PDB file of C-alpha atoms and ligand atoms in Angstrom:
ATOM      1  CA  HIS A   1     100.899  63.860  99.633  1.00  0.00           C
ATOM      2  CA  PHE A   2      97.454  65.329  99.538  1.00  0.00           C
ATOM      3  CA  PRO A   3      95.460  63.031  97.177  1.00  0.00           C
ATOM      4  CA  ASP A   4      92.202  64.960  97.606  1.00  0.00           C
ATOM      5  CA  LEU A   5      93.881  68.062  96.054  1.00  0.00           C
ATOM      6  CA  ALA A   6      94.197  66.419  92.575  1.00  0.00           C
ATOM      7  CA  HIS A   7      92.038  68.197  90.008  1.00  0.00           C
ATOM      8  CA  LYS A   8      91.037  70.900  92.554  1.00  0.00           C
ATOM      9  CA  ARG A   9      90.646  74.264  90.875  1.00  0.00           C
ATOM     10  CA  VAL A  10      92.933  76.648  92.904  1.00  0.00           C
ATOM     11  CA  LEU A  11      93.164  80.330  92.266  1.00  0.00           C
ATOM     12  CA  ILE A  12      96.339  82.011  93.727  1.00  0.00           C
ATOM     13  CA  THR A  13      96.577  85.804  93.520  1.00  0.00           C
ATOM     14  CA  GLY A  14      99.958  87.469  93.217  1.00  0.00           C
ATOM     15  CA  SER A  15     101.655  84.250  92.144  1.00  0.00           C
ATOM     16  CA  SER A  16     104.206  85.372  89.531  1.00  0.00           C
ATOM     17  CA  MET A  17     107.015  84.929  92.084  1.00  0.00           C
ATOM     18  CA  GLY A  18     107.686  84.580  95.748  1.00  0.00           C
ATOM     19  CA  ILE A  19     105.387  82.780  98.138  1.00  0.00           C
ATOM     20  CA  GLY A  20     102.431  82.648  95.616  1.00  0.00           C
ATOM     21  CA  LEU A  21     104.588  81.073  93.008  1.00  0.00           C
ATOM     22  CA  ALA A  22     106.042  78.526  95.351  1.00  0.00           C
ATOM     23  CA  ALA A  23     102.440  77.597  96.528  1.00  0.00           C
ATOM     24  CA  ALA A  24     101.452  77.214  92.913  1.00  0.00           C
ATOM     25  CA  ARG A  25     104.199  74.737  92.293  1.00  0.00           C
ATOM     26  CA  ALA A  26     103.268  72.762  95.333  1.00  0.00           C
ATOM     27  CA  PHE A  27      99.552  72.540  94.261  1.00  0.00           C
ATOM     28  CA  ALA A  28     100.615  71.536  90.762  1.00  0.00           C
ATOM     29  CA  ALA A  29     102.746  68.768  92.192  1.00  0.00           C
ATOM     30  CA  GLN A  30      99.504  67.400  93.809  1.00  0.00           C
ATOM     31  CA  GLY A  31      97.692  67.377  90.433  1.00  0.00           C
ATOM     32  CA  ALA A  32      95.645  70.600  91.130  1.00  0.00           C
ATOM     33  CA  HIS A  33      94.559  72.997  88.406  1.00  0.00           C
ATOM     34  CA  VAL A  34      96.179  76.236  89.164  1.00  0.00           C
ATOM     35  CA  GLY A  35      95.373  79.800  88.211  1.00  0.00           C
ATOM     36  CA  LEU A  36      98.326  82.245  88.450  1.00  0.00           C
ATOM     37  CA  ASN A  37      97.960  86.011  88.677  1.00  0.00           C
ATOM     38  CA  ALA A  38      99.970  89.190  88.743  1.00  0.00           C
ATOM     39  CA  ARG A  39      99.465  92.620  87.215  1.00  0.00           C
ATOM     40  CA  ARG A  40     101.646  91.638  84.232  1.00  0.00           C
ATOM     41  CA  ALA A  41     102.835  88.266  82.906  1.00  0.00           C
ATOM     42  CA  PRO A  42     106.369  87.571  84.179  1.00  0.00           C
ATOM     43  CA  ALA A  43     109.193  87.211  81.534  1.00  0.00           C
ATOM     44  CA  GLU A  44     109.479  83.458  82.225  1.00  0.00           C
ATOM     45  CA  LEU A  45     105.767  82.651  82.070  1.00  0.00           C
ATOM     46  CA  ALA A  46     106.170  79.982  79.266  1.00  0.00           C
ATOM     47  CA  GLU A  47     108.655  78.021  81.422  1.00  0.00           C
ATOM     48  CA  ILE A  48     106.637  78.395  84.634  1.00  0.00           C
ATOM     49  CA  LEU A  49     103.422  77.181  82.965  1.00  0.00           C
ATOM     50  CA  GLN A  50     105.238  74.251  81.372  1.00  0.00           C
ATOM     51  CA  ASP A  51     106.675  73.250  84.792  1.00  0.00           C
ATOM     52  CA  LEU A  52     103.245  73.639  86.503  1.00  0.00           C
ATOM     53  CA  ARG A  53     101.681  71.309  83.909  1.00  0.00           C
ATOM     54  CA  LYS A  54     104.253  68.539  84.090  1.00  0.00           C
ATOM     55  CA  ASP A  55     102.386  66.462  86.895  1.00  0.00           C
ATOM     56  CA  GLY A  56      99.184  66.305  84.805  1.00  0.00           C
ATOM     57  CA  GLY A  57      97.450  69.353  86.272  1.00  0.00           C
ATOM     58  CA  GLU A  58      96.443  72.403  84.216  1.00  0.00           C
ATOM     59  CA  ALA A  59      97.738  75.903  84.741  1.00  0.00           C
ATOM     60  CA  GLU A  60      96.884  79.274  83.281  1.00  0.00           C
ATOM     61  CA  PHE A  61      98.018  82.812  83.987  1.00  0.00           C
ATOM     62  CA  PHE A  62      95.507  85.757  84.398  1.00  0.00           C
ATOM     63  CA  ALA A  63      96.651  89.381  84.262  1.00  0.00           C
ATOM     64  CA  ALA A  64      94.837  91.628  86.769  1.00  0.00           C
ATOM     65  CA  ASP A  65      95.707  94.530  89.091  1.00  0.00           C
ATOM     66  CA  LEU A  66      93.803  93.472  92.190  1.00  0.00           C
ATOM     67  CA  ALA A  67      94.033  96.996  93.721  1.00  0.00           C
ATOM     68  CA  ASP A  68      91.073  97.553  91.447  1.00  0.00           C
ATOM     69  CA  SER A  69      87.634  96.036  92.536  1.00  0.00           C
ATOM     70  CA  ALA A  70      86.588  95.493  88.846  1.00  0.00           C
ATOM     71  CA  ALA A  71      89.839  93.699  88.124  1.00  0.00           C
ATOM     72  CA  CYS A  72      89.124  91.399  91.141  1.00  0.00           C
ATOM     73  CA  ALA A  73      85.765  90.369  89.748  1.00  0.00           C
ATOM     74  CA  LYS A  74      87.164  89.936  86.296  1.00  0.00           C
ATOM     75  CA  LEU A  75      89.954  87.652  87.537  1.00  0.00           C
ATOM     76  CA  VAL A  76      87.370  85.378  89.167  1.00  0.00           C
ATOM     77  CA  ASP A  77      85.260  85.425  85.955  1.00  0.00           C
ATOM     78  CA  ASP A  78      88.200  84.602  83.781  1.00  0.00           C
ATOM     79  CA  PHE A  79      89.335  81.753  86.035  1.00  0.00           C
ATOM     80  CA  VAL A  80      85.811  80.273  86.202  1.00  0.00           C
ATOM     81  CA  ALA A  81      85.472  80.575  82.353  1.00  0.00           C
ATOM     82  CA  ARG A  82      88.728  78.615  82.058  1.00  0.00           C
ATOM     83  CA  PHE A  83      88.264  75.912  84.836  1.00  0.00           C
ATOM     84  CA  GLY A  84      84.473  75.897  85.306  1.00  0.00           C
ATOM     85  CA  GLY A  85      84.525  76.843  88.951  1.00  0.00           C
ATOM     86  CA  ILE A  86      86.714  77.533  92.079  1.00  0.00           C
ATOM     87  CA  ASP A  87      87.415  75.065  94.880  1.00  0.00           C
ATOM     88  CA  VAL A  88      90.159  76.983  96.679  1.00  0.00           C
ATOM     89  CA  LEU A  89      90.955  80.665  96.748  1.00  0.00           C
ATOM     90  CA  ILE A  90      94.366  81.801  97.971  1.00  0.00           C
ATOM     91  CA  ASN A  91      94.455  85.569  98.641  1.00  0.00           C
ATOM     92  CA  ASN A  92      98.223  86.100  98.416  1.00  0.00           C
ATOM     93  CA  ALA A  93      98.736  89.394  96.609  1.00  0.00           C
ATOM     94  CA  GLY A  94      99.947  92.105  98.929  1.00  0.00           C
ATOM     95  CA  GLY A  95     102.936  94.077  99.871  1.00  0.00           C
ATOM     96  CA  LEU A  96     104.373  97.125 101.463  1.00  0.00           C
ATOM     97  CA  VAL A  97     103.916  99.585  98.580  1.00  0.00           C
ATOM     98  CA  GLY A  98     106.574 101.679 100.320  1.00  0.00           C
ATOM     99  CA  ARG A  99     107.679 102.701 103.763  1.00  0.00           C
ATOM    100  CA  LYS A 100     106.369 105.857 105.271  1.00  0.00           C
ATOM    101  CA  PRO A 101     106.229 106.924 108.871  1.00  0.00           C
ATOM    102  CA  LEU A 102     103.166 108.488 110.187  1.00  0.00           C
ATOM    103  CA  PRO A 103     104.005 112.220 109.363  1.00  0.00           C
ATOM    104  CA  GLU A 104     104.541 111.272 105.659  1.00  0.00           C
ATOM    105  CA  ILE A 105     101.346 109.271 105.145  1.00  0.00           C
ATOM    106  CA  ASP A 106      99.131 111.111 102.687  1.00  0.00           C
ATOM    107  CA  ASP A 107      95.874 110.019 101.023  1.00  0.00           C
ATOM    108  CA  ALA A 108      97.492 108.494  97.993  1.00  0.00           C
ATOM    109  CA  PHE A 109      99.747 106.195 100.144  1.00  0.00           C
ATOM    110  CA  PHE A 110      96.769 105.330 102.458  1.00  0.00           C
ATOM    111  CA  ASP A 111      94.775 104.244  99.414  1.00  0.00           C
ATOM    112  CA  ALA A 112      97.503 102.325  97.676  1.00  0.00           C
ATOM    113  CA  VAL A 113      98.401 100.238 100.788  1.00  0.00           C
ATOM    114  CA  ASN A 114      94.783  99.487 101.656  1.00  0.00           C
ATOM    115  CA  ASP A 115      93.708  98.856  98.118  1.00  0.00           C
ATOM    116  CA  LEU A 116      96.431  96.278  97.602  1.00  0.00           C
ATOM    117  CA  ASN A 117      96.198  94.528 100.980  1.00  0.00           C
ATOM    118  CA  MET A 118      92.471  94.841 101.928  1.00  0.00           C
ATOM    119  CA  ARG A 119      90.432  95.691  99.017  1.00  0.00           C
ATOM    120  CA  SER A 120      91.956  93.103  96.868  1.00  0.00           C
ATOM    121  CA  VAL A 121      91.183  90.353  99.367  1.00  0.00           C
ATOM    122  CA  LEU A 122      87.607  91.450 100.108  1.00  0.00           C
ATOM    123  CA  MET A 123      86.682  92.021  96.541  1.00  0.00           C
ATOM    124  CA  THR A 124      88.243  88.807  95.161  1.00  0.00           C
ATOM    125  CA  THR A 125      86.634  86.813  98.008  1.00  0.00           C
ATOM    126  CA  ARG A 126      83.310  88.522  97.306  1.00  0.00           C
ATOM    127  CA  ALA A 127      83.378  87.526  93.668  1.00  0.00           C
ATOM    128  CA  ALA A 128      84.532  84.048  94.407  1.00  0.00           C
ATOM    129  CA  LEU A 129      81.846  83.392  97.080  1.00  0.00           C
ATOM    130  CA  PRO A 130      79.126  81.963  94.750  1.00  0.00           C
ATOM    131  CA  HIS A 131      81.562  79.714  93.007  1.00  0.00           C
ATOM    132  CA  LEU A 132      83.035  78.455  96.307  1.00  0.00           C
ATOM    133  CA  ARG A 133      79.488  77.777  97.617  1.00  0.00           C
ATOM    134  CA  ALA A 134      78.687  75.799  94.330  1.00  0.00           C
ATOM    135  CA  SER A 135      81.901  73.793  94.753  1.00  0.00           C
ATOM    136  CA  ALA A 136      81.077  72.745  98.263  1.00  0.00           C
ATOM    137  CA  LYS A 137      77.515  71.824  97.333  1.00  0.00           C
ATOM    138  CA  ALA A 138      78.628  69.823  94.248  1.00  0.00           C
ATOM    139  CA  SER A 139      81.537  68.044  95.879  1.00  0.00           C
ATOM    140  CA  GLY A 140      80.211  67.442  99.395  1.00  0.00           C
ATOM    141  CA  GLN A 141      83.664  68.666 100.551  1.00  0.00           C
ATOM    142  CA  SER A 142      84.244  72.124 102.139  1.00  0.00           C
ATOM    143  CA  ALA A 143      85.607  74.864  99.841  1.00  0.00           C
ATOM    144  CA  SER A 144      88.548  76.774 101.270  1.00  0.00           C
ATOM    145  CA  VAL A 145      89.637  80.467 101.305  1.00  0.00           C
ATOM    146  CA  ILE A 146      93.204  81.018 102.567  1.00  0.00           C
ATOM    147  CA  SER A 147      94.470  84.535 102.969  1.00  0.00           C
ATOM    148  CA  VAL A 148      98.083  85.536 103.586  1.00  0.00           C
ATOM    149  CA  GLY A 149      98.439  87.463 106.712  1.00  0.00           C
ATOM    150  CA  SER A 150     101.751  88.501 108.292  1.00  0.00           C
ATOM    151  CA  ILE A 151     103.721  88.638 111.506  1.00  0.00           C
ATOM    152  CA  ALA A 152     103.168  92.450 110.961  1.00  0.00           C
ATOM    153  CA  GLY A 153      99.405  91.883 111.579  1.00  0.00           C
ATOM    154  CA  HIS A 154     100.443  90.769 115.161  1.00  0.00           C
ATOM    155  CA  THR A 155     103.266  93.124 115.880  1.00  0.00           C
ATOM    156  CA  GLY A 156     102.331  96.373 113.974  1.00  0.00           C
ATOM    157  CA  GLY A 157     104.892  96.213 111.265  1.00  0.00           C
ATOM    158  CA  GLY A 158     108.468  97.485 110.969  1.00  0.00           C
ATOM    159  CA  PRO A 159     109.730 100.923 110.161  1.00  0.00           C
ATOM    160  CA  GLY A 160     107.197 102.896 107.961  1.00  0.00           C
ATOM    161  CA  ALA A 161     104.981  99.804 107.620  1.00  0.00           C
ATOM    162  CA  SER A 162     102.090 100.798 110.006  1.00  0.00           C
ATOM    163  CA  LEU A 163      99.398 100.797 107.294  1.00  0.00           C
ATOM    164  CA  TYR A 164     100.688  97.411 105.937  1.00  0.00           C
ATOM    165  CA  GLY A 165     100.693  95.839 109.480  1.00  0.00           C
ATOM    166  CA  ALA A 166      97.242  97.228 110.215  1.00  0.00           C
ATOM    167  CA  ALA A 167      95.883  95.928 106.757  1.00  0.00           C
ATOM    168  CA  LYS A 168      97.256  92.448 107.708  1.00  0.00           C
ATOM    169  CA  ALA A 169      95.596  92.707 111.133  1.00  0.00           C
ATOM    170  CA  TRP A 170      92.347  93.668 109.322  1.00  0.00           C
ATOM    171  CA  LEU A 171      92.559  90.379 107.267  1.00  0.00           C
ATOM    172  CA  HIS A 172      93.227  88.459 110.400  1.00  0.00           C
ATOM    173  CA  ASN A 173      90.110  89.968 111.828  1.00  0.00           C
ATOM    174  CA  ILE A 174      87.596  90.025 108.957  1.00  0.00           C
ATOM    175  CA  HIS A 175      88.064  86.292 108.325  1.00  0.00           C
ATOM    176  CA  LYS A 176      86.375  85.734 111.772  1.00  0.00           C
ATOM    177  CA  ASN A 177      83.283  87.582 110.551  1.00  0.00           C
ATOM    178  CA  TRP A 178      83.316  85.434 107.264  1.00  0.00           C
ATOM    179  CA  VAL A 179      83.569  82.351 109.477  1.00  0.00           C
ATOM    180  CA  ASP A 180      80.539  83.360 111.330  1.00  0.00           C
ATOM    181  CA  TYR A 181      78.438  84.043 108.192  1.00  0.00           C
ATOM    182  CA  HIS A 182      79.671  81.702 105.578  1.00  0.00           C
ATOM    183  CA  THR A 183      80.289  78.365 107.429  1.00  0.00           C
ATOM    184  CA  GLN A 184      76.599  77.573 106.506  1.00  0.00           C
ATOM    185  CA  ASP A 185      78.039  77.597 102.891  1.00  0.00           C
ATOM    186  CA  ASP A 186      80.549  74.983 103.844  1.00  0.00           C
ATOM    187  CA  ILE A 187      83.410  77.380 103.168  1.00  0.00           C
ATOM    188  CA  ARG A 188      86.346  77.412 105.514  1.00  0.00           C
ATOM    189  CA  PHE A 189      88.619  80.557 105.986  1.00  0.00           C
ATOM    190  CA  ASN A 190      92.091  80.242 107.368  1.00  0.00           C
ATOM    191  CA  ILE A 191      95.240  82.468 107.324  1.00  0.00           C
ATOM    192  CA  VAL A 192      98.840  81.614 106.633  1.00  0.00           C
ATOM    193  CA  SER A 193     100.838  84.266 108.443  1.00  0.00           C
ATOM    194  CA  PRO A 194     104.451  84.293 107.313  1.00  0.00           C
ATOM    195  CA  GLY A 195     107.248  85.757 109.394  1.00  0.00           C
ATOM    196  CA  THR A 196     110.284  86.835 107.298  1.00  0.00           C
ATOM    197  CA  VAL A 197     110.478  85.050 104.047  1.00  0.00           C
ATOM    198  CA  ASP A 198     113.331  85.432 101.581  1.00  0.00           C
ATOM    199  CA  THR A 199     111.517  87.076  98.545  1.00  0.00           C
ATOM    200  CA  ALA A 200     111.526  90.342  96.627  1.00  0.00           C
ATOM    201  CA  PHE A 201     109.601  91.721  99.553  1.00  0.00           C
ATOM    202  CA  HIS A 202     112.879  92.170 101.442  1.00  0.00           C
ATOM    203  CA  ALA A 203     114.886  93.466  98.394  1.00  0.00           C
ATOM    204  CA  ASP A 204     115.374  96.822 100.288  1.00  0.00           C
ATOM    205  CA  LYS A 205     117.530  95.190 103.007  1.00  0.00           C
ATOM    206  CA  ASN A 206     121.341  94.883 102.935  1.00  0.00           C
ATOM    207  CA  ASP A 207     123.329  92.057 104.561  1.00  0.00           C
ATOM    208  CA  GLU A 208     123.811  93.662 107.959  1.00  0.00           C
ATOM    209  CA  VAL A 209     119.940  94.297 108.316  1.00  0.00           C
ATOM    210  CA  ARG A 210     119.268  90.696 107.221  1.00  0.00           C
ATOM    211  CA  GLN A 211     121.786  89.392 109.779  1.00  0.00           C
ATOM    212  CA  ARG A 212     120.204  91.529 112.620  1.00  0.00           C
ATOM    213  CA  ILE A 213     116.741  90.127 111.614  1.00  0.00           C
ATOM    214  CA  SER A 214     117.958  86.523 111.447  1.00  0.00           C
ATOM    215  CA  ASN A 215     119.500  86.896 115.003  1.00  0.00           C
ATOM    216  CA  GLY A 216     116.117  87.562 116.212  1.00  0.00           C
ATOM    217  CA  ILE A 217     114.560  84.394 114.776  1.00  0.00           C
ATOM    218  CA  PRO A 218     115.002  81.233 116.891  1.00  0.00           C
ATOM    219  CA  LEU A 219     115.577  79.261 113.723  1.00  0.00           C
ATOM    220  CA  GLY A 220     118.353  81.775 112.881  1.00  0.00           C
ATOM    221  CA  ARG A 221     117.475  82.471 109.320  1.00  0.00           C
ATOM    222  CA  PHE A 222     114.848  83.780 106.835  1.00  0.00           C
ATOM    223  CA  GLY A 223     112.148  81.413 105.711  1.00  0.00           C
ATOM    224  CA  LYS A 224     112.134  80.193 102.189  1.00  0.00           C
ATOM    225  CA  ALA A 225     109.070  80.701  99.915  1.00  0.00           C
ATOM    226  CA  GLU A 226     108.648  76.896  99.539  1.00  0.00           C
ATOM    227  CA  GLU A 227     108.551  76.495 103.308  1.00  0.00           C
ATOM    228  CA  MET A 228     105.206  78.395 103.391  1.00  0.00           C
ATOM    229  CA  ALA A 229     103.660  76.010 100.689  1.00  0.00           C
ATOM    230  CA  PRO A 230     102.721  73.079 102.920  1.00  0.00           C
ATOM    231  CA  ALA A 231     100.474  75.291 105.163  1.00  0.00           C
ATOM    232  CA  PHE A 232      98.442  76.266 102.027  1.00  0.00           C
ATOM    233  CA  LEU A 233      98.095  72.644 100.974  1.00  0.00           C
ATOM    234  CA  PHE A 234      96.972  71.645 104.599  1.00  0.00           C
ATOM    235  CA  PHE A 235      94.217  74.358 104.755  1.00  0.00           C
ATOM    236  CA  ALA A 236      93.131  73.662 101.154  1.00  0.00           C
ATOM    237  CA  SER A 237      92.716  69.911 101.821  1.00  0.00           C
ATOM    238  CA  HIS A 238      89.238  68.891 103.144  1.00  0.00           C
ATOM    239  CA  ALA A 239      90.774  65.645 104.222  1.00  0.00           C
ATOM    240  CA  MET A 240      93.431  67.300 106.332  1.00  0.00           C
ATOM    241  CA  SER A 241      91.647  70.332 107.760  1.00  0.00           C
ATOM    242  CA  GLY A 242      87.890  69.856 107.135  1.00  0.00           C
ATOM    243  CA  TYR A 243      87.157  70.720 110.748  1.00  0.00           C
ATOM    244  CA  ILE A 244      89.703  73.778 110.929  1.00  0.00           C
ATOM    245  CA  THR A 245      88.293  77.198 110.130  1.00  0.00           C
ATOM    246  CA  GLY A 246      88.927  80.669 111.473  1.00  0.00           C
ATOM    247  CA  GLN A 247      92.584  79.819 112.275  1.00  0.00           C
ATOM    248  CA  ILE A 248      95.852  81.665 111.754  1.00  0.00           C
ATOM    249  CA  LEU A 249      98.870  79.429 111.213  1.00  0.00           C
ATOM    250  CA  ASP A 250     102.113  81.406 111.864  1.00  0.00           C
ATOM    251  CA  VAL A 251     105.002  80.036 109.727  1.00  0.00           C
ATOM    252  CA  ASN A 252     107.830  82.119 111.098  1.00  0.00           C
ATOM    253  CA  GLY A 253     110.672  80.096 112.484  1.00  0.00           C
ATOM    254  CA  GLY A 254     109.618  81.049 116.047  1.00  0.00           C
ATOM    255  CA  GLN A 255     110.169  84.774 115.318  1.00  0.00           C
ATOM    256  CA  TYR A 256     106.878  85.580 116.995  1.00  0.00           C
ATOM    257  CA  MET A 257     104.693  83.343 119.233  1.00  0.00           C
ATOM    258  CA  PRO A 258     101.191  84.856 119.507  1.00  0.00           C
TER     259      PRO A 258
HETATM  260  P1  LIG B 301     106.678  89.222  96.249  1.00  0.00           P
HETATM  261  O1  LIG B 301     106.920  90.583  96.007  1.00  0.00           O
HETATM  262  O2  LIG B 301     107.732  88.201  95.858  1.00  0.00           O
HETATM  263  O3  LIG B 301     105.403  88.644  95.538  1.00  0.00           O
HETATM  264  C1  LIG B 301     104.278  89.474  95.426  1.00  0.00           C
HETATM  265  C2  LIG B 301     103.353  88.912  94.380  1.00  0.00           C
HETATM  266  O4  LIG B 301     102.131  89.730  94.256  1.00  0.00           O
HETATM  267  C3  LIG B 301     103.977  89.012  92.921  1.00  0.00           C
HETATM  268  O5  LIG B 301     103.575  87.885  92.145  1.00  0.00           O
HETATM  269  C4  LIG B 301     103.340  90.324  92.424  1.00  0.00           C
HETATM  270  O6  LIG B 301     103.367  90.266  90.981  1.00  0.00           O
HETATM  271  C5  LIG B 301     101.898  90.191  92.968  1.00  0.00           C
HETATM  272  N1  LIG B 301     101.305  91.584  93.034  1.00  0.00           N
HETATM  273  C6  LIG B 301     101.840  92.700  93.574  1.00  0.00           C
HETATM  274  N2  LIG B 301     100.865  93.701  93.303  1.00  0.00           N
HETATM  275  C7  LIG B 301      99.840  93.160  92.650  1.00  0.00           C
HETATM  276  C8  LIG B 301      98.554  93.661  92.278  1.00  0.00           C
HETATM  277  N3  LIG B 301      98.186  95.017  92.468  1.00  0.00           N
HETATM  278  N4  LIG B 301      97.783  92.787  91.701  1.00  0.00           N
HETATM  279  C9  LIG B 301      98.016  91.478  91.529  1.00  0.00           C
HETATM  280  N5  LIG B 301      99.173  91.021  91.912  1.00  0.00           N
HETATM  281  C10 LIG B 301     100.065  91.792  92.572  1.00  0.00           C
HETATM  282  O7  LIG B 301     106.302  89.024  97.838  1.00  0.00           O
HETATM  283  P2  LIG B 301     105.954  87.746  98.729  1.00  0.00           P
HETATM  284  O8  LIG B 301     106.913  87.901  99.822  1.00  0.00           O
HETATM  285  O9  LIG B 301     105.853  86.521  97.987  1.00  0.00           O
HETATM  286  O10 LIG B 301     104.510  88.165  99.333  1.00  0.00           O
HETATM  287  C11 LIG B 301     103.359  87.409  99.117  1.00  0.00           C
HETATM  288  C12 LIG B 301     102.413  87.721 100.253  1.00  0.00           C
HETATM  289  O11 LIG B 301     103.097  87.380 101.478  1.00  0.00           O
HETATM  290  C13 LIG B 301     102.060  89.243 100.420  1.00  0.00           C
HETATM  291  O12 LIG B 301     100.672  89.320 100.818  1.00  0.00           O
HETATM  292  C14 LIG B 301     102.904  89.726 101.576  1.00  0.00           C
HETATM  293  O13 LIG B 301     102.467  90.741 102.124  1.00  0.00           O
HETATM  294  C15 LIG B 301     102.909  88.423 102.350  1.00  0.00           C
HETATM  295  N6  LIG B 301     104.046  88.329 103.401  1.00  0.00           N
HETATM  296  C16 LIG B 301     105.255  88.323 102.994  1.00  0.00           C
HETATM  297  C17 LIG B 301     106.325  88.095 103.963  1.00  0.00           C
HETATM  298  C18 LIG B 301     107.802  88.032 103.613  1.00  0.00           C
HETATM  299  O14 LIG B 301     108.608  88.097 104.480  1.00  0.00           O
HETATM  300  N7  LIG B 301     108.168  87.927 102.302  1.00  0.00           N
HETATM  301  C19 LIG B 301     106.023  88.161 105.317  1.00  0.00           C
HETATM  302  C20 LIG B 301     104.703  88.233 105.675  1.00  0.00           C
HETATM  303  C21 LIG B 301     103.751  88.264 104.742  1.00  0.00           C
END
């Protein structure tokens, strides 16, 4: 239980399914006000919102394609218009886009991977910064930015995922600069770095490949999206992690130990 998260205003990008939606459910269960986002509303949006609101928190969905800088700024504006500010930003939207080995990487693929995984995080964080600063000032508690990194940011990524892995390493790194220059604003920056989590992200893998991957994980299985959620709650809570910033928390069943 994280009592200080009740009524916190939490924007989670890329949260129509998978890790982002599981995090949204966990925050809502603490009584937080949660903003969901994806390019388009999911088919089951009404049920999702009803479920998120059942513990007394508020929840809203905001459509925005975060590969586009203007859409990142608009998402933040829309969230603030609805909730009056931002206390916690979770940069979760991201993905492979596709798999291409080096000889096949063209400008369009380069842009698509980097726009989704790097531009989205930078531009959303940039737009949120004044609101996070205002949150910390008004509440006397640190505001929190949590970005979703990846095991690929440590290891380089799997087949055809070099740009994706590099983009995640870029996130791991750019946070360090943000810590240096925005701690004065009382904003903390941390990364949740998942290993292999059973979401649509791995839809391209058959049972044999999944078994081979599982064999390389000390816990012997893929992680579940819900198993990522407590790490977000921890970094969002000033009471739990008010002195923790600039860290990467690897949630990976032991698959990789930095
Ligand atoms: P997912 O495909 O289930 O969910 C991705 C979410 O992002 C969806 O809600 C989707 O609608 C949204 N999204 C995609 N493109 C978007 C865009 N342009 N604008 C706005 N939203 C967009 O995947 P997931 O596994 O839940 O991944 C979530 C995050 O975790 C990603 O950053 C991913 O790179 C990272 N990650 C996943 C794993 C894993 O094994 N699943 C491992 C390491 C890191």
